[in-house]
Amino acid sequence: MFSLTMTMMVSIALPMIMMTLAITIAKKNISDREKSSPFECGFNPQTHARLPFSIQFFLISMLFLIFDIEIALILPLIPIMKTSSIKFWWISTSTFIVILLVGIYYEWNQGMLNWAI
């Protein structure tokens, strides 16, 4: 019973001591206006909070992320070929690549890949 009580007291006291030390050590004594102001990528937040950006650039970056993830899904198909049936592997790989090609054709057909409009 004594060891259980002692363990509980240490389990409560040790984190409390560590939190008190962290708060004491982390106190900032010097308050500078420049250091306490928010910093966003070098822009002054007091002048323009939102700077306009190209929506076309945003779409291209989203397409890059989507196809980058799909490439990550294609990479494991090579080692899987050794352990699975070649017919099942060929059908699943071909289906996946056809879906990718249909998606890129649709984006191209909609004009999403044209940089200058």
N, C-alpha and C. Protein backbone atom coordinates (compact mmCIF):
# COMPACT_ATOMS: atom_id res chain seq x y z
N MET A 1 0.82 -1.20 0.00
CA MET A 1 0.00 0.00 0.00
C MET A 1 0.86 1.25 0.00
N PHE A 2 1.97 1.19 0.78
CA PHE A 2 2.85 2.33 0.86
C PHE A 2 3.50 2.64 -0.49
N SER A 3 3.91 1.58 -1.22
CA SER A 3 4.57 1.80 -2.51
C SER A 3 3.59 2.38 -3.54
N LEU A 4 2.33 1.98 -3.47
CA LEU A 4 1.32 2.53 -4.37
C LEU A 4 1.11 4.02 -4.09
N THR A 5 1.03 4.38 -2.83
CA THR A 5 0.87 5.79 -2.45
C THR A 5 2.08 6.61 -2.87
N MET A 6 3.26 6.06 -2.65
CA MET A 6 4.49 6.76 -3.01
C MET A 6 4.59 6.94 -4.53
N THR A 7 4.20 5.92 -5.27
CA THR A 7 4.23 6.00 -6.74
C THR A 7 3.26 7.06 -7.24
N MET A 8 2.08 7.12 -6.65
CA MET A 8 1.11 8.14 -7.05
C MET A 8 1.60 9.55 -6.73
N MET A 9 2.22 9.71 -5.57
CA MET A 9 2.74 11.03 -5.20
C MET A 9 3.86 11.47 -6.13
N VAL A 10 4.75 10.56 -6.47
CA VAL A 10 5.84 10.89 -7.41
C VAL A 10 5.27 11.16 -8.79
N SER A 11 4.25 10.40 -9.20
CA SER A 11 3.64 10.60 -10.52
C SER A 11 2.96 11.95 -10.63
N ILE A 12 2.50 12.48 -9.52
CA ILE A 12 1.87 13.81 -9.55
C ILE A 12 2.90 14.90 -9.34
N ALA A 13 3.85 14.68 -8.44
CA ALA A 13 4.82 15.72 -8.09
C ALA A 13 5.82 15.98 -9.21
N LEU A 14 6.31 14.94 -9.86
CA LEU A 14 7.33 15.12 -10.89
C LEU A 14 6.83 15.96 -12.07
N PRO A 15 5.66 15.68 -12.65
CA PRO A 15 5.18 16.56 -13.73
C PRO A 15 4.92 17.99 -13.26
N MET A 16 4.45 18.17 -12.01
CA MET A 16 4.22 19.52 -11.50
C MET A 16 5.54 20.29 -11.38
N ILE A 17 6.57 19.62 -10.90
CA ILE A 17 7.88 20.27 -10.80
C ILE A 17 8.41 20.62 -12.18
N MET A 18 8.27 19.70 -13.14
CA MET A 18 8.75 19.96 -14.50
C MET A 18 7.99 21.11 -15.16
N MET A 19 6.67 21.17 -14.96
CA MET A 19 5.88 22.25 -15.55
C MET A 19 6.27 23.60 -14.91
N THR A 20 6.48 23.62 -13.60
CA THR A 20 6.88 24.85 -12.92
C THR A 20 8.25 25.31 -13.42
N LEU A 21 9.18 24.39 -13.57
CA LEU A 21 10.50 24.74 -14.10
C LEU A 21 10.41 25.26 -15.53
N ALA A 22 9.59 24.62 -16.35
CA ALA A 22 9.46 25.04 -17.75
C ALA A 22 8.87 26.45 -17.84
N ILE A 23 7.87 26.74 -17.02
CA ILE A 23 7.26 28.07 -17.04
C ILE A 23 8.25 29.11 -16.54
N THR A 24 9.02 28.78 -15.51
CA THR A 24 9.99 29.72 -14.95
C THR A 24 11.12 29.99 -15.93
N ILE A 25 11.64 28.96 -16.56
CA ILE A 25 12.76 29.13 -17.48
C ILE A 25 12.32 29.82 -18.77
N ALA A 26 11.11 29.57 -19.22
CA ALA A 26 10.66 30.09 -20.50
C ALA A 26 10.13 31.52 -20.44
N LYS A 27 10.17 32.15 -19.30
CA LYS A 27 9.66 33.52 -19.19
C LYS A 27 10.51 34.45 -20.05
N LYS A 28 9.82 35.31 -20.80
CA LYS A 28 10.51 36.31 -21.60
C LYS A 28 10.52 37.61 -20.82
N ASN A 29 11.69 38.10 -20.53
CA ASN A 29 11.81 39.34 -19.78
C ASN A 29 11.84 40.55 -20.70
N ILE A 30 12.40 40.39 -21.88
CA ILE A 30 12.52 41.51 -22.81
C ILE A 30 11.31 41.49 -23.74
N SER A 31 10.57 42.59 -23.72
CA SER A 31 9.40 42.70 -24.59
C SER A 31 9.72 43.68 -25.71
N ASP A 32 9.90 43.16 -26.89
CA ASP A 32 10.20 43.99 -28.06
C ASP A 32 8.98 44.01 -28.96
N ARG A 33 8.65 45.19 -29.47
CA ARG A 33 7.46 45.32 -30.31
C ARG A 33 7.60 44.53 -31.61
N GLU A 34 8.77 44.54 -32.19
CA GLU A 34 8.99 43.80 -33.44
C GLU A 34 8.93 42.29 -33.21
N LYS A 35 9.47 41.84 -32.10
CA LYS A 35 9.48 40.40 -31.84
C LYS A 35 8.12 39.88 -31.43
N SER A 36 7.28 40.72 -30.85
CA SER A 36 5.97 40.26 -30.43
C SER A 36 4.91 40.40 -31.52
N SER A 37 5.24 41.06 -32.62
CA SER A 37 4.28 41.19 -33.72
C SER A 37 4.27 39.92 -34.55
N PRO A 38 3.12 39.57 -35.16
CA PRO A 38 3.07 38.36 -35.98
C PRO A 38 3.91 38.51 -37.24
N PHE A 39 4.46 37.41 -37.69
CA PHE A 39 5.32 37.40 -38.87
C PHE A 39 4.79 36.38 -39.85
N GLU A 40 4.47 36.83 -41.05
CA GLU A 40 3.96 35.92 -42.08
C GLU A 40 4.77 36.10 -43.36
N CYS A 41 5.70 35.27 -43.57
CA CYS A 41 6.45 35.19 -44.83
C CYS A 41 7.05 36.53 -45.24
N GLY A 42 7.45 37.34 -44.31
CA GLY A 42 8.10 38.59 -44.63
C GLY A 42 7.16 39.73 -44.96
N PHE A 43 5.86 39.52 -44.93
CA PHE A 43 4.91 40.59 -45.21
C PHE A 43 4.51 41.28 -43.92
N ASN A 44 4.34 42.57 -43.98
CA ASN A 44 3.90 43.32 -42.83
C ASN A 44 2.40 43.10 -42.64
N PRO A 45 1.96 42.50 -41.55
CA PRO A 45 0.54 42.19 -41.39
C PRO A 45 -0.34 43.42 -41.16
N GLN A 46 0.26 44.59 -40.85
CA GLN A 46 -0.54 45.78 -40.64
C GLN A 46 -1.00 46.43 -41.95
N THR A 47 -0.29 46.19 -43.03
CA THR A 47 -0.65 46.86 -44.29
C THR A 47 -1.64 46.05 -45.11
N HIS A 48 -1.23 44.89 -45.59
CA HIS A 48 -2.10 44.07 -46.43
C HIS A 48 -2.13 42.66 -45.86
N ALA A 49 -3.26 42.32 -45.27
CA ALA A 49 -3.37 40.98 -44.70
C ALA A 49 -3.46 39.92 -45.79
N ARG A 50 -4.16 40.23 -46.86
CA ARG A 50 -4.33 39.28 -47.96
C ARG A 50 -3.79 39.89 -49.24
N LEU A 51 -2.73 39.30 -49.76
CA LEU A 51 -2.20 39.72 -51.04
C LEU A 51 -2.79 38.84 -52.12
N PRO A 52 -3.16 39.42 -53.24
CA PRO A 52 -3.75 38.60 -54.29
C PRO A 52 -2.73 37.62 -54.88
N PHE A 53 -3.19 36.43 -55.20
CA PHE A 53 -2.33 35.45 -55.85
C PHE A 53 -3.10 34.82 -57.01
N SER A 54 -2.36 34.21 -57.87
CA SER A 54 -2.95 33.63 -59.08
C SER A 54 -3.71 32.35 -58.73
N ILE A 55 -4.97 32.30 -59.08
CA ILE A 55 -5.76 31.10 -58.85
C ILE A 55 -5.27 29.96 -59.75
N GLN A 56 -4.69 30.32 -60.88
CA GLN A 56 -4.13 29.31 -61.79
C GLN A 56 -2.95 28.59 -61.12
N PHE A 57 -2.13 29.38 -60.41
CA PHE A 57 -1.01 28.77 -59.68
C PHE A 57 -1.54 27.81 -58.61
N PHE A 58 -2.61 28.19 -57.93
CA PHE A 58 -3.21 27.34 -56.91
C PHE A 58 -3.72 26.04 -57.53
N LEU A 59 -4.38 26.12 -58.69
CA LEU A 59 -4.89 24.91 -59.34
C LEU A 59 -3.76 23.99 -59.78
N ILE A 60 -2.70 24.57 -60.32
CA ILE A 60 -1.56 23.76 -60.75
C ILE A 60 -0.92 23.08 -59.53
N SER A 61 -0.82 23.80 -58.42
CA SER A 61 -0.23 23.18 -57.23
C SER A 61 -1.11 22.06 -56.69
N MET A 62 -2.43 22.22 -56.76
CA MET A 62 -3.33 21.14 -56.31
C MET A 62 -3.20 19.93 -57.23
N LEU A 63 -3.11 20.17 -58.53
CA LEU A 63 -2.92 19.04 -59.46
C LEU A 63 -1.60 18.33 -59.19
N PHE A 64 -0.56 19.11 -58.89
CA PHE A 64 0.72 18.50 -58.58
C PHE A 64 0.60 17.61 -57.34
N LEU A 65 -0.07 18.10 -56.31
CA LEU A 65 -0.22 17.31 -55.09
C LEU A 65 -1.01 16.03 -55.34
N ILE A 66 -2.08 16.15 -56.12
CA ILE A 66 -2.90 14.97 -56.42
C ILE A 66 -2.08 13.92 -57.17
N PHE A 67 -1.38 14.35 -58.22
CA PHE A 67 -0.61 13.39 -59.00
C PHE A 67 0.63 12.91 -58.26
N ASP A 68 1.15 13.72 -57.36
CA ASP A 68 2.27 13.27 -56.54
C ASP A 68 1.83 12.14 -55.61
N ILE A 69 0.66 12.26 -55.04
CA ILE A 69 0.13 11.19 -54.18
C ILE A 69 -0.15 9.94 -55.00
N GLU A 70 -0.63 10.12 -56.21
CA GLU A 70 -0.90 8.96 -57.06
C GLU A 70 0.39 8.25 -57.46
N ILE A 71 1.46 9.00 -57.65
CA ILE A 71 2.76 8.37 -57.94
C ILE A 71 3.19 7.55 -56.72
N ALA A 72 2.95 8.08 -55.53
CA ALA A 72 3.28 7.32 -54.31
C ALA A 72 2.45 6.04 -54.22
N LEU A 73 1.26 6.05 -54.79
CA LEU A 73 0.45 4.83 -54.80
C LEU A 73 0.90 3.85 -55.87
N ILE A 74 1.51 4.34 -56.92
CA ILE A 74 1.98 3.46 -58.01
C ILE A 74 3.28 2.74 -57.60
N LEU A 75 4.13 3.38 -56.82
CA LEU A 75 5.43 2.80 -56.50
C LEU A 75 5.36 1.40 -55.86
N PRO A 76 4.44 1.13 -54.94
CA PRO A 76 4.41 -0.24 -54.37
C PRO A 76 3.92 -1.30 -55.34
N LEU A 77 3.43 -0.93 -56.50
CA LEU A 77 2.94 -1.93 -57.46
C LEU A 77 4.08 -2.82 -57.99
N ILE A 78 5.29 -2.30 -58.03
CA ILE A 78 6.41 -3.07 -58.56
C ILE A 78 6.77 -4.25 -57.65
N PRO A 79 6.96 -4.05 -56.34
CA PRO A 79 7.26 -5.22 -55.50
C PRO A 79 6.08 -6.18 -55.36
N ILE A 80 4.86 -5.65 -55.46
CA ILE A 80 3.68 -6.51 -55.34
C ILE A 80 3.59 -7.48 -56.51
N MET A 81 4.15 -7.09 -57.65
CA MET A 81 4.10 -7.94 -58.84
C MET A 81 4.74 -9.31 -58.57
N LYS A 82 5.76 -9.34 -57.73
CA LYS A 82 6.45 -10.60 -57.46
C LYS A 82 5.61 -11.57 -56.63
N THR A 83 4.73 -11.03 -55.79
CA THR A 83 4.01 -11.90 -54.86
C THR A 83 2.57 -12.19 -55.28
N SER A 84 2.04 -11.46 -56.24
CA SER A 84 0.63 -11.67 -56.61
C SER A 84 0.53 -12.32 -57.99
N SER A 85 -0.69 -12.67 -58.32
CA SER A 85 -0.97 -13.27 -59.63
C SER A 85 -0.75 -12.21 -60.70
N ILE A 86 -0.08 -12.58 -61.77
CA ILE A 86 0.25 -11.61 -62.81
C ILE A 86 -1.00 -11.08 -63.49
N LYS A 87 -2.02 -11.91 -63.64
CA LYS A 87 -3.27 -11.47 -64.28
C LYS A 87 -3.97 -10.43 -63.41
N PHE A 88 -4.09 -10.69 -62.10
CA PHE A 88 -4.73 -9.74 -61.19
C PHE A 88 -3.91 -8.46 -61.10
N TRP A 89 -2.58 -8.58 -61.05
CA TRP A 89 -1.72 -7.41 -60.99
C TRP A 89 -1.89 -6.56 -62.25
N TRP A 90 -1.91 -7.17 -63.40
CA TRP A 90 -2.03 -6.44 -64.67
C TRP A 90 -3.38 -5.71 -64.75
N ILE A 91 -4.46 -6.37 -64.34
CA ILE A 91 -5.78 -5.75 -64.39
C ILE A 91 -5.86 -4.56 -63.43
N SER A 92 -5.39 -4.73 -62.20
CA SER A 92 -5.48 -3.65 -61.22
C SER A 92 -4.57 -2.47 -61.60
N THR A 93 -3.37 -2.76 -62.07
CA THR A 93 -2.46 -1.69 -62.48
C THR A 93 -3.00 -0.94 -63.69
N SER A 94 -3.50 -1.68 -64.67
CA SER A 94 -4.05 -1.03 -65.86
C SER A 94 -5.26 -0.17 -65.52
N THR A 95 -6.13 -0.67 -64.64
CA THR A 95 -7.29 0.11 -64.22
C THR A 95 -6.86 1.40 -63.53
N PHE A 96 -5.88 1.32 -62.66
CA PHE A 96 -5.40 2.50 -61.95
C PHE A 96 -4.80 3.52 -62.91
N ILE A 97 -4.00 3.07 -63.85
CA ILE A 97 -3.38 3.99 -64.81
C ILE A 97 -4.42 4.58 -65.75
N VAL A 98 -5.42 3.81 -66.15
CA VAL A 98 -6.49 4.34 -67.01
C VAL A 98 -7.27 5.43 -66.27
N ILE A 99 -7.54 5.22 -64.99
CA ILE A 99 -8.23 6.25 -64.20
C ILE A 99 -7.39 7.52 -64.15
N LEU A 100 -6.09 7.39 -63.97
CA LEU A 100 -5.21 8.56 -63.97
C LEU A 100 -5.23 9.27 -65.32
N LEU A 101 -5.17 8.51 -66.40
CA LEU A 101 -5.17 9.11 -67.73
C LEU A 101 -6.50 9.80 -68.04
N VAL A 102 -7.60 9.20 -67.62
CA VAL A 102 -8.91 9.83 -67.82
C VAL A 102 -8.97 11.14 -67.03
N GLY A 103 -8.46 11.14 -65.82
CA GLY A 103 -8.45 12.36 -65.00
C GLY A 103 -7.62 13.46 -65.63
N ILE A 104 -6.43 13.14 -66.14
CA ILE A 104 -5.59 14.17 -66.75
C ILE A 104 -6.19 14.65 -68.06
N TYR A 105 -6.83 13.75 -68.81
CA TYR A 105 -7.51 14.18 -70.04
C TYR A 105 -8.65 15.13 -69.72
N TYR A 106 -9.42 14.83 -68.68
CA TYR A 106 -10.53 15.70 -68.28
C TYR A 106 -10.02 17.09 -67.88
N GLU A 107 -8.93 17.13 -67.10
CA GLU A 107 -8.36 18.41 -66.69
C GLU A 107 -7.83 19.18 -67.89
N TRP A 108 -7.22 18.48 -68.82
CA TRP A 108 -6.70 19.13 -70.02
C TRP A 108 -7.86 19.65 -70.86
N ASN A 109 -8.93 18.85 -70.99
CA ASN A 109 -10.09 19.23 -71.78
C ASN A 109 -10.80 20.45 -71.17
N GLN A 110 -10.81 20.56 -69.85
CA GLN A 110 -11.46 21.69 -69.18
C GLN A 110 -10.59 22.95 -69.20
N GLY A 111 -9.35 22.84 -69.64
CA GLY A 111 -8.46 23.99 -69.72
C GLY A 111 -7.76 24.31 -68.42
N MET A 112 -7.73 23.38 -67.49
CA MET A 112 -7.09 23.64 -66.21
C MET A 112 -5.57 23.63 -66.30
N LEU A 113 -5.02 23.05 -67.34
CA LEU A 113 -3.58 22.97 -67.47
C LEU A 113 -3.00 24.12 -68.30
N ASN A 114 -3.85 24.99 -68.82
CA ASN A 114 -3.37 26.17 -69.54
C ASN A 114 -2.94 27.22 -68.54
N TRP A 115 -1.67 27.63 -68.60
CA TRP A 115 -1.17 28.59 -67.62
C TRP A 115 -1.68 29.99 -67.92
N ALA A 116 -1.59 30.45 -69.13
CA ALA A 116 -2.03 31.81 -69.48
C ALA A 116 -3.40 31.76 -70.12
N ILE A 117 -4.34 32.49 -69.51
CA ILE A 117 -5.70 32.53 -70.05
C ILE A 117 -5.97 33.90 -70.60
